[in-house]
Coordinates of C-alpha atoms and ligand atoms in Angstrom, one line a residue:
M23 CA -4.2 37.9 36.1
N24 CA -2.9 35.4 33.3
L25 CA -5.6 36.2 31.2
P26 CA -4.0 38.9 28.8
V27 CA -1.1 36.1 28.4
S28 CA -3.2 33.4 27.0
Y29 CA -5.1 36.1 24.9
S30 CA -1.8 37.0 23.3
L31 CA -0.6 33.8 23.6
T32 CA -4.1 33.1 21.0
L33 CA -3.6 36.0 18.9
L34 CA 0.1 34.8 18.4
I35 CA -1.1 31.3 17.3
W36 CA -3.7 32.5 14.9
S37 CA -1.4 35.3 13.5
V38 CA 0.9 32.2 12.7
V39 CA -1.7 30.6 11.2
G40 CA -3.0 32.8 9.1
A41 CA 0.2 33.8 7.7
S42 CA 1.2 30.0 6.9
A43 CA -2.4 29.6 5.5
S44 CA -2.3 27.8 2.0
H45 CA -4.8 28.0 -0.5
I46 CA -5.7 24.3 -1.9
L47 CA -7.8 23.3 -4.5
G48 CA -9.8 19.7 -4.4
V49 CA -11.4 18.3 -7.4
F50 CA -13.7 15.6 -6.5
V51 CA -16.0 14.6 -9.2
N52 CA -17.3 11.8 -10.6
V53 CA -17.2 9.7 -7.4
H54 CA -19.9 8.1 -5.3
R55 CA -20.7 9.9 -2.1
S56 CA -19.3 7.3 -0.1
Q57 CA -15.8 8.3 -1.9
L58 CA -16.5 11.9 -1.8
L59 CA -16.7 11.6 2.0
V60 CA -13.4 10.3 2.0
H61 CA -11.8 13.3 -0.2
L62 CA -13.8 15.6 2.2
A63 CA -12.3 14.5 5.4
V64 CA -9.0 15.3 4.3
A65 CA -10.2 18.7 3.3
R66 CA -12.0 19.0 6.8
V67 CA -8.6 18.4 7.8
L68 CA -7.0 21.6 5.7
L69 CA -9.8 23.7 7.2
Q70 CA -9.4 23.0 10.6
R71 CA -5.2 24.0 9.9
G72 CA -6.9 27.3 8.9
H73 CA -6.5 26.7 5.3
Q74 CA -8.4 28.3 2.4
L75 CA -10.3 25.7 0.0
T76 CA -11.4 25.9 -3.6
L77 CA -13.9 22.8 -3.8
V78 CA -14.9 21.5 -7.2
T79 CA -17.4 18.4 -6.8
T80 CA -20.5 17.0 -8.9
L81 CA -22.0 16.0 -6.0
P82 CA -24.0 18.5 -3.8
L83 CA -22.0 19.3 -0.3
E84 CA -23.9 18.3 2.7
D85 CA -25.4 21.2 4.8
D86 CA -23.1 21.0 7.4
W87 CA -20.3 22.0 5.0
L88 CA -21.8 25.1 4.0
T89 CA -22.9 26.3 7.4
A90 CA -19.6 25.5 9.0
D91 CA -18.1 28.7 10.9
S92 CA -15.4 28.2 8.4
S93 CA -17.4 28.6 5.3
A94 CA -15.6 31.9 4.5
R95 CA -12.7 30.0 3.4
I96 CA -14.5 27.6 1.0
T97 CA -15.5 28.4 -2.5
H98 CA -17.3 25.7 -3.5
F99 CA -17.9 25.1 -7.4
L100 CA -20.6 22.6 -8.4
V101 CA -20.6 20.9 -11.6
P102 CA -23.7 18.9 -11.6
W103 CA -22.5 16.4 -14.0
Q104 CA -22.8 12.3 -13.7
L105 CA -21.8 9.6 -16.3
P106 CA -24.7 8.1 -18.3
S107 CA -24.7 4.6 -17.2
K108 CA -27.5 3.4 -14.9
K109 CA -29.0 0.6 -17.2
E110 CA -25.5 -0.9 -18.5
Q111 CA -23.9 -0.8 -14.9
K112 CA -26.4 -4.0 -14.1
L113 CA -25.1 -5.6 -17.2
F114 CA -21.6 -5.0 -16.7
E115 CA -22.1 -6.4 -13.3
S116 CA -23.8 -9.3 -13.8
T117 CA -21.0 -10.5 -16.5
D118 CA -17.6 -12.6 -15.7
N119 CA -16.4 -11.9 -19.1
F120 CA -13.3 -10.3 -18.8
V121 CA -13.4 -8.3 -22.8
T122 CA -16.8 -7.4 -22.3
R123 CA -16.2 -5.6 -18.8
L124 CA -13.0 -4.6 -20.4
Q125 CA -14.7 -2.7 -23.1
W126 CA -17.3 -1.1 -20.9
T127 CA -15.0 0.2 -18.5
L128 CA -13.2 1.8 -21.7
S129 CA -16.5 3.3 -22.8
Q130 CA -17.1 4.9 -19.7
L131 CA -13.5 6.1 -19.6
E132 CA -14.0 7.9 -22.8
L133 CA -17.6 9.3 -21.6
S134 CA -15.9 11.0 -18.5
G135 CA -14.1 13.3 -20.6
E136 CA -17.3 15.1 -21.5
L137 CA -17.3 16.2 -18.2
L138 CA -14.6 18.7 -19.3
S139 CA -17.0 20.8 -21.4
Q140 CA -19.7 21.3 -19.0
L141 CA -20.6 25.0 -18.8
A142 CA -20.1 25.1 -14.9
W143 CA -16.7 23.3 -15.4
L144 CA -15.5 25.7 -17.4
H145 CA -16.8 28.6 -15.7
F146 CA -14.2 27.1 -12.6
M147 CA -11.5 26.7 -14.8
Q148 CA -11.5 30.2 -17.1
H149 CA -12.3 32.1 -13.2
V150 CA -11.0 35.7 -13.4
P151 CA -8.7 36.5 -12.1
K152 CA -7.0 33.4 -12.0
P153 CA -6.3 32.4 -8.5
R154 CA -3.0 31.0 -7.2
Y155 CA -3.3 27.4 -5.8
D156 CA -0.6 25.9 -3.8
L157 CA -1.7 22.5 -4.3
L158 CA -4.3 20.3 -6.1
L159 CA -6.2 17.9 -4.0
L160 CA -7.4 15.3 -6.6
G161 CA -9.9 12.5 -5.6
Y162 CA -8.5 9.4 -8.0
H163 CA -11.2 7.9 -10.0
F164 CA -9.4 6.9 -13.3
N165 CA -9.2 10.4 -14.0
E166 CA -5.7 10.9 -14.6
H167 CA -6.3 13.3 -17.4
L168 CA -7.7 15.8 -14.8
L169 CA -4.2 16.4 -13.9
G170 CA -4.5 19.0 -16.3
V171 CA -6.1 21.2 -13.9
A172 CA -2.6 20.9 -12.0
A173 CA -1.0 22.1 -15.4
H174 CA -3.3 24.9 -16.1
F175 CA -2.9 26.3 -12.4
D176 CA 0.9 25.6 -12.5
C177 CA 0.7 23.7 -8.9
P178 CA 1.9 20.3 -7.2
V179 CA -0.5 17.5 -7.0
V180 CA -1.5 15.2 -4.2
I181 CA -4.6 12.3 -5.2
I182 CA -6.6 10.7 -3.0
H183 CA -7.6 7.4 -3.2
T184 CA -10.4 5.2 -1.0
Q185 CA -8.8 1.9 -1.0
Q186 CA -5.9 -0.1 -0.7
P187 CA -3.7 1.0 -3.8
I188 CA -4.3 -0.4 -7.0
G189 CA -2.2 -0.8 -10.1
F190 CA -3.0 2.4 -11.4
I191 CA -1.9 4.2 -8.2
H192 CA 1.1 1.9 -8.2
S193 CA 2.0 2.8 -12.1
L194 CA 1.7 6.3 -11.4
M195 CA 3.8 6.5 -8.0
A196 CA 6.3 3.6 -9.4
N197 CA 5.4 1.7 -6.1
P198 CA 6.9 -1.7 -6.3
E199 CA 3.8 -3.8 -7.0
E200 CA 5.0 -7.4 -6.5
R201 CA 1.8 -9.0 -7.2
W202 CA 2.8 -12.4 -6.7
Y203 CA 2.5 -12.3 -2.9
V204 CA 0.6 -8.9 -2.7
P205 CA -3.3 -9.8 -3.4
Q206 CA -5.2 -7.0 -5.3
P207 CA -7.9 -5.1 -3.0
Y208 CA -10.9 -6.7 -5.2
D209 CA -9.6 -10.6 -5.2
S210 CA -10.6 -12.1 -2.3
R211 CA -7.9 -14.5 -2.5
Q212 CA -4.3 -14.3 -3.6
R213 CA -3.9 -15.7 -8.0
I214 CA -0.9 -17.9 -7.8
G215 CA 1.6 -19.4 -10.7
F216 CA 0.8 -19.2 -14.1
A217 CA -2.9 -18.1 -13.6
G218 CA -1.5 -15.6 -11.8
L219 CA 1.1 -14.0 -13.9
L220 CA -1.3 -14.4 -16.8
F221 CA -4.3 -12.2 -14.9
G222 CA -1.3 -9.6 -14.1
L223 CA -0.4 -9.2 -17.5
W224 CA -4.5 -8.7 -18.4
E225 CA -4.5 -6.3 -15.9
K226 CA -1.2 -4.1 -17.4
F227 CA -2.8 -4.6 -20.6
S228 CA -6.1 -2.9 -19.5
E229 CA -4.4 -0.6 -17.7
F230 CA -2.2 0.4 -20.8
L231 CA -5.3 0.8 -22.8
A232 CA -6.9 3.3 -20.4
R233 CA -4.2 5.1 -20.0
K234 CA -4.3 5.9 -23.4
V235 CA -7.7 7.0 -23.1
M236 CA -7.3 9.2 -20.7
Q237 CA -4.2 10.6 -22.4
R238 CA -6.6 11.3 -25.4
I239 CA -9.1 13.2 -23.2
Y240 CA -5.6 15.1 -21.5
S241 CA -4.4 15.8 -25.1
T242 CA -7.7 17.2 -26.1
H243 CA -8.4 19.5 -23.4
F244 CA -4.9 20.4 -22.4
P245 CA -3.1 20.3 -25.7
S246 CA 0.5 21.1 -26.0
P247 CA 2.6 23.5 -26.7
R248 CA 0.3 25.4 -24.4
Y249 CA 0.2 22.7 -21.4
P250 CA 3.2 20.2 -20.4
S251 CA 2.3 16.6 -21.6
F252 CA 0.4 13.8 -20.0
E253 CA 3.5 11.9 -18.7
V254 CA 5.4 15.1 -17.2
M255 CA 2.1 15.8 -15.6
R256 CA 1.6 12.2 -13.9
R257 CA 5.6 12.7 -12.5
R258 CA 4.1 15.8 -10.7
V259 CA 2.0 14.0 -8.4
V260 CA 3.9 14.4 -5.4
L261 CA 1.8 12.1 -3.0
A262 CA -1.1 9.3 -3.0
L263 CA -3.0 9.0 0.2
N264 CA -4.7 5.9 0.2
N265 CA -7.5 5.5 2.7
H266 CA -6.4 1.9 3.8
H267 CA -4.4 0.8 7.2
M268 CA -2.0 -2.3 5.6
I269 CA -0.6 -2.7 9.1
S270 CA -3.9 -3.7 10.5
E271 CA -5.9 -4.5 7.3
G272 CA -3.2 -6.2 5.2
P273 CA -1.6 -7.4 2.6
I274 CA 1.9 -6.2 3.8
A275 CA 3.1 -4.7 0.9
P276 CA 6.2 -2.6 0.2
L277 CA 5.4 1.1 0.3
L278 CA 7.4 4.1 -1.0
S279 CA 7.6 7.3 1.4
S280 CA 5.1 9.0 -1.4
M281 CA 2.7 6.3 -0.5
L282 CA 1.1 7.3 2.7
D283 CA -1.6 5.0 4.7
I284 CA -4.6 7.4 6.0
G285 CA -7.2 4.8 6.6
G286 CA -9.8 5.7 9.2
I287 CA -9.7 9.3 8.1
A288 CA -13.4 9.5 7.5
V289 CA -14.2 7.9 11.1
E290 CA -11.7 10.5 12.5
Q291 CA -13.7 13.7 11.0
S292 CA -17.0 12.6 11.1
T293 CA -19.3 14.3 13.7
V294 CA -20.7 12.5 16.5
D295 CA -24.5 13.8 16.4
S296 CA -24.4 13.9 20.7
A297 CA -28.1 14.9 20.5
L298 CA -29.0 11.7 19.8
A299 CA -26.7 9.9 21.6
M300 CA -28.3 11.2 24.6
R301 CA -31.8 9.8 23.3
L302 CA -30.7 6.6 23.0
A303 CA -32.6 4.4 25.1
N304 CA -30.2 2.1 27.3
R305 CA -31.0 -1.0 25.2
P306 CA -28.8 -3.1 23.2
F307 CA -29.6 -2.3 19.1
I308 CA -28.7 -3.5 15.6
I309 CA -27.9 -1.2 12.7
F310 CA -29.3 -1.9 9.3
S311 CA -28.2 0.0 6.6
L312 CA -27.6 -1.1 2.6
G313 CA -25.4 1.9 1.9
T314 CA -26.5 5.1 -0.6
R315 CA -26.7 2.9 -3.9
F316 CA -29.4 0.9 -2.8
T317 CA -33.2 2.2 -2.6
W318 CA -36.0 0.6 -0.9
R319 CA -38.3 3.1 -3.3
T320 CA -37.6 -0.3 -6.0
A321 CA -37.1 -2.9 -3.6
S322 CA -39.6 -6.0 -3.5
I323 CA -42.1 -6.2 -0.5
H324 CA -41.2 -9.7 -0.4
L325 CA -37.4 -8.6 0.4
E326 CA -39.0 -5.8 3.1
Q327 CA -41.3 -8.3 4.7
S328 CA -38.2 -10.9 5.4
F329 CA -36.3 -7.9 7.1
A330 CA -39.4 -6.7 8.8
E331 CA -40.7 -10.2 10.1
A332 CA -37.1 -11.4 11.0
F333 CA -36.7 -7.8 13.2
A334 CA -40.1 -8.5 14.7
Q335 CA -38.9 -11.7 16.7
L336 CA -36.0 -9.8 18.1
A337 CA -38.0 -7.7 20.5
E338 CA -35.5 -7.2 23.2
Y339 CA -33.2 -5.4 20.7
D340 CA -33.6 -2.0 19.1
I341 CA -33.3 -2.1 15.3
Y342 CA -31.9 1.3 13.4
W343 CA -33.2 0.7 9.9
T344 CA -32.3 3.2 7.3
Y345 CA -35.1 3.2 5.4
D346 CA -35.9 5.4 2.5
G347 CA -39.3 4.0 1.3
S348 CA -42.5 5.5 0.7
N349 CA -45.1 3.7 2.2
A350 CA -43.6 0.7 4.1
S351 CA -46.3 -1.4 3.5
G352 CA -44.1 -4.5 4.2
I353 CA -43.6 -3.5 7.4
N354 CA -45.6 -4.0 10.8
L355 CA -45.2 -0.5 12.4
T356 CA -46.8 -1.6 15.8
H357 CA -43.4 -3.0 16.7
T358 CA -42.0 -0.1 18.4
H359 CA -38.3 -1.9 18.5
I360 CA -38.1 -1.0 14.7
K361 CA -36.9 2.3 14.0
L362 CA -37.1 3.4 10.6
A363 CA -35.8 6.8 9.4
K364 CA -34.2 8.1 6.0
W365 CA -31.0 8.2 7.6
W366 CA -28.9 7.6 10.8
P367 CA -25.8 8.7 12.0
Q368 CA -24.0 5.5 11.5
T369 CA -20.7 6.7 13.3
T370 CA -22.6 7.8 16.2
L371 CA -24.5 4.7 16.6
L372 CA -21.3 2.4 16.3
G373 CA -19.9 4.3 19.0
Q374 CA -22.0 3.5 21.5
P375 CA -21.9 1.2 24.0
E376 CA -24.9 -0.6 23.5
V377 CA -24.5 -1.5 19.9
R378 CA -24.5 -5.3 19.1
L379 CA -24.3 -5.9 15.7
F380 CA -24.2 -4.2 11.9
I381 CA -26.2 -5.2 9.1
T382 CA -24.5 -4.0 6.0
H383 CA -24.1 -4.1 2.4
G384 CA -20.0 -3.9 2.8
G385 CA -19.2 -0.4 1.3
K386 CA -15.5 0.3 2.4
G387 CA -16.7 3.2 4.6
S388 CA -18.9 1.0 6.7
L389 CA -16.5 -1.8 6.9
S390 CA -13.5 0.9 8.3
E391 CA -16.1 2.4 11.1
A392 CA -17.0 -1.1 12.1
L393 CA -13.3 -1.8 12.4
H394 CA -12.9 1.2 14.2
H395 CA -15.3 0.4 16.8
G396 CA -15.2 -3.1 17.0
V397 CA -18.7 -4.1 16.0
P398 CA -19.4 -7.6 14.4
L399 CA -20.8 -7.6 10.8
L400 CA -23.7 -9.3 8.8
G401 CA -22.5 -8.6 5.2
L402 CA -25.6 -8.6 2.3
P403 CA -23.1 -7.5 -0.8
L404 CA -25.0 -5.9 -3.7
V405 CA -22.3 -4.7 -6.4
G406 CA -18.9 -4.1 -7.0
D407 CA -16.3 -4.5 -4.5
Q408 CA -18.7 -5.3 -2.0
R409 CA -18.4 -9.0 -2.3
A410 CA -14.8 -9.0 -2.2
N411 CA -14.7 -6.8 0.9
L412 CA -16.9 -9.2 2.7
R413 CA -15.5 -12.1 1.4
K414 CA -12.3 -10.7 3.4
M415 CA -14.6 -9.9 6.7
Q416 CA -15.6 -13.7 6.8
N417 CA -12.4 -14.6 6.7
K418 CA -10.9 -12.6 9.3
G419 CA -14.1 -14.1 11.5
W420 CA -15.9 -10.5 11.8
G421 CA -19.2 -12.0 11.1
L422 CA -21.2 -13.8 8.1
T423 CA -22.3 -12.9 4.4
L424 CA -25.8 -13.6 3.4
D425 CA -27.0 -13.6 -0.3
M426 CA -29.1 -10.8 -0.8
H427 CA -31.0 -12.4 -3.6
N428 CA -32.2 -15.4 -2.5
I429 CA -32.6 -14.2 1.4
S430 CA -35.1 -15.7 3.6
Q431 CA -36.6 -14.9 6.9
V432 CA -35.5 -18.1 8.6
E433 CA -32.1 -17.8 7.5
L434 CA -31.5 -14.2 8.2
L435 CA -32.9 -14.8 11.6
N436 CA -30.5 -17.6 12.1
A437 CA -27.5 -15.7 10.9
I438 CA -28.3 -12.7 13.3
K439 CA -28.9 -14.9 16.1
R440 CA -25.4 -16.7 16.1
L441 CA -23.9 -13.7 15.6
L442 CA -25.4 -12.0 18.6
T443 CA -24.7 -15.4 20.8
V444 CA -21.2 -16.6 19.6
A445 CA -18.5 -14.4 21.7
E446 CA -16.1 -15.4 18.6
F447 CA -17.2 -12.5 16.3
K448 CA -17.2 -10.1 18.5
D449 CA -14.1 -10.7 20.0
N450 CA -12.0 -11.1 16.5
I451 CA -12.8 -7.8 15.4
K452 CA -12.6 -6.2 19.1
R453 CA -8.8 -7.5 18.6
D454 CA -8.7 -6.5 15.0
S455 CA -10.0 -3.4 16.1
L456 CA -7.3 -2.1 19.0
L457 CA -4.6 -3.0 16.2
Y458 CA -6.3 -1.0 13.7
R459 CA -6.1 1.9 16.3
D460 CA -2.8 1.8 17.4
R461 CA -0.7 4.1 15.5
P462 CA 1.8 6.7 16.5
L463 CA -0.1 9.2 14.8
N464 CA -3.6 9.7 13.5
A465 CA -4.7 9.8 10.3
S466 CA -6.0 13.3 10.3
Y467 CA -2.4 14.3 11.8
L468 CA -0.6 13.0 9.1
T469 CA -2.5 13.9 6.1
A470 CA -2.3 17.5 7.9
Y471 CA 1.6 17.0 8.3
W472 CA 2.4 15.9 4.7
L473 CA -0.3 17.8 2.9
E474 CA 1.9 21.1 4.6
Y475 CA 5.0 19.3 3.9
V476 CA 4.1 19.5 0.3
I477 CA 3.4 23.0 0.2
R478 CA 6.2 24.5 2.5
H479 CA 9.0 22.6 0.1
K480 CA 7.3 23.7 -3.2
G481 CA 6.1 20.3 -4.1
A482 CA 8.8 17.9 -2.8
R483 CA 10.0 16.8 -5.7
H484 CA 12.9 14.6 -3.6
L485 CA 10.1 12.0 -2.5
Y486 CA 9.9 11.4 -6.1
S487 CA 10.9 7.6 -6.6
P488 CA 13.7 7.8 -9.4
A489 CA 11.8 4.8 -11.4
R490 CA 9.1 7.0 -12.1
E491 CA 11.7 8.4 -14.9
L492 CA 12.3 4.7 -16.3
N493 CA 10.1 3.1 -19.1
F494 CA 8.5 0.0 -19.2
W495 CA 12.0 -2.0 -20.6
Q496 CA 14.0 -0.2 -18.1
Y497 CA 11.8 -0.7 -15.1
Y498 CA 11.6 -4.3 -15.3
L499 CA 15.2 -4.5 -16.9
L500 CA 14.1 -6.1 -20.5
D501 CA 17.1 -5.0 -22.1
V502 CA 19.5 -6.4 -19.5
R503 CA 17.6 -9.8 -19.0
L504 CA 17.5 -10.5 -22.5
L505 CA 20.7 -9.6 -23.4
L506 CA 21.8 -11.9 -20.3
Y507 CA 19.2 -15.0 -21.0
G508 CA 19.9 -14.8 -24.6
S509 CA 23.6 -14.8 -24.8
S510 CA 23.5 -17.7 -22.1
G511 CA 21.0 -19.6 -24.7
I512 CA 23.3 -19.0 -27.1
I513 CA 26.7 -20.3 -25.1
A514 CA 24.7 -23.2 -24.1
W515 CA 23.8 -24.0 -27.5
T516 CA 26.8 -23.5 -29.0
V517 CA 28.7 -25.9 -26.3
L518 CA 26.1 -28.7 -27.0
W519 CA 26.8 -28.4 -30.6
L520 CA 30.5 -28.3 -30.5
E521 CA 30.0 -31.3 -28.5
R522 CA 27.8 -33.3 -31.1
T523 CA 29.7 -32.3 -33.7
I524 CA 33.3 -33.4 -31.6
L525 CA 31.9 -36.5 -30.7
T526 CA 30.5 -37.4 -34.1
I527 CA 34.2 -37.1 -35.5
Ligands
NAG922 C1 -4.8 13.5 16.0 O1 -3.6 13.7 17.1 C2 -3.4 14.8 17.3 C3 -2.6 14.8 17.8 O2 -2.0 13.9 18.4 C4 -4.4 15.6 18.0 O3 -4.2 16.8 18.5 C5 -5.9 15.0 17.5 O4 -6.8 15.5 18.6 C6 -6.2 14.1 16.7 N1 -7.4 13.6 16.2 C7 -8.2 12.7 15.7 C8 -9.3 13.1 15.2 O5 -8.3 11.7 16.7
NAG923 C1 -47.3 0.5 -1.4 O1 -46.3 -0.5 -1.9 C2 -46.6 -1.4 -2.4 C3 -45.9 -2.4 -3.4 O2 -45.1 -1.2 -4.0 C4 -48.1 -1.5 -2.9 O3 -48.6 -2.8 -3.3 C5 -49.3 -0.7 -2.4 O4 -50.6 -0.6 -3.2 C6 -48.3 0.6 -2.0 N1 -49.4 1.5 -0.7 C7 -49.3 2.9 -0.7 C8 -50.9 3.1 0.3 O5 -49.3 3.2 -1.6
NAG924 C1 -48.3 -6.6 14.0 O1 -47.9 -7.2 15.4 C2 -48.8 -7.2 16.4 C3 -48.1 -7.4 17.3 O2 -47.4 -8.2 17.3 C4 -50.1 -7.8 16.0 O3 -51.1 -8.3 16.9 C5 -50.9 -7.4 14.6 O4 -51.6 -8.6 14.4 C6 -49.5 -7.3 13.3 N1 -50.4 -6.9 12.4 C7 -50.3 -7.4 11.1 C8 -50.6 -6.9 9.9 O5 -49.7 -8.4 11.0
NAG925 C1 -28.8 -19.1 -2.0 O1 -27.8 -18.8 -3.0 C2 -26.9 -19.4 -2.6 C3 -25.9 -19.0 -3.9 O2 -26.5 -18.5 -4.8 C4 -26.4 -20.7 -2.0 O3 -25.2 -20.8 -1.9 C5 -27.7 -20.5 -0.7 O4 -27.8 -21.8 -0.1 C6 -29.1 -20.3 -1.1 N1 -29.8 -20.3 0.2 C7 -31.0 -20.5 0.3 C8 -31.5 -20.0 1.7 O5 -31.7 -21.0 -1.2

């Protein structure tokens, strides 16, 4: 009887969604797959809200994107281009020399402009008829020159950053940085006093040089007077979505209303593989994955054996090992509790009640998933920010970290056994997991709300911090301070001089 009512209600809801559907452009280029996952989680939220999306990526999309029933609302441009860098990256990661690192970073940045000359990119930019986009979502990765895309299509911009805000984001949004008590995401400890000050200045200097490079790329590809200037476009960024949850993950720091915490969005948007969940035996298990940047194809047989032999002795647990090697010659395959696959659905496994431990490389995405589900960790850092992530993880008492380079079977087994038997690790991460998930609104909801807010209010310029109009001198009040301190100095000096002159008379 009330069928027609609910039917017309459904129709009504659909027409409302249809009428307010917007067309959003997502530019997610030159990033690692783990970063792309965060960007795509934001895009997925918009799809669920009924919007139309145009996505530009340098990595192919997973199949589930293209076969989704919403695929009619997605236009995808693939620009298959990568920074040519692999060999030098090792060099970069093995050096602690600040200057070498900066030089390397700047040269990489310089190269990243080549993306804008790729045919596939030009095809996207010169698409006719020129589409009208309501918003540009830019996956932030030292690519402020890509704000030219927003200039080209004349739309407001929101950036997505895959971790706690860094100096570049603070500068872009004019968010107070207050480094003297807010540790940076890549520091595992707070630098204090004079060392902290010097390091902060060095970083600001590096940022300045990097911005100059981005500005140069911008002016080459988006020349004035046809396009607004680089600085004007930087001010057009309305919101920064940061994949971080300050309250539970720390550090506590000032945040403007244009800085939004969306930590956990990737977990919320990941699909649970219920078929696998049904198939799992009712046995406790351990997950082992070293992320997408590591491959077993080139790993030493000794390393493979160390893990295999340690796992062989844990027969009361199933081990889900993400293994992409070709011949598994170091692994005794008669141990059926060791389960190898090229890819295990990590989020699904982490969400099961029988999971006991997660052995991970310590990427931000994996740590967030473990925190969301409250699973203790054994960290084996490989590159980049993983070492710092895992040091923080260990400081919070969620698990242990081992050095991958000299790992032995005995060491591995001891660590695993300790993590399985000492309840403290589990208790700590379970407690923090409650904090992580205790929010008035989830990350997906917040994201949808604020992105639609920006579209509704035509770029929401009122969210801008007035500090974004100030230059360096004005922001740090350098002119005023110089005048104040300078004149006090002169007065003090004059008084002293007078005193001495009068006394000697
Ligand atoms: C987020 O919150 C909204 C509103 O409370 C709810 O409808 C939605 O199911 C939640 N989404 C996720 C992924 O938890
Ligand atoms: C498997 O790999 C190891 C080490 O890479 C190699 O020594 C061995 O010959 C390979 N075995 C097969 C069957 O390909
Ligand atoms: C593999 O493990 C089984 C069972 O523990 C054992 O009998 C066999 O000798 C092992 N094979 C190798 C090559 O080590
Ligand atoms: C492995 O190396 C680290 C530091 O490089 C060291 O602290 C640790 O004791 C080493 N472990 C073993 C088993 O040699």
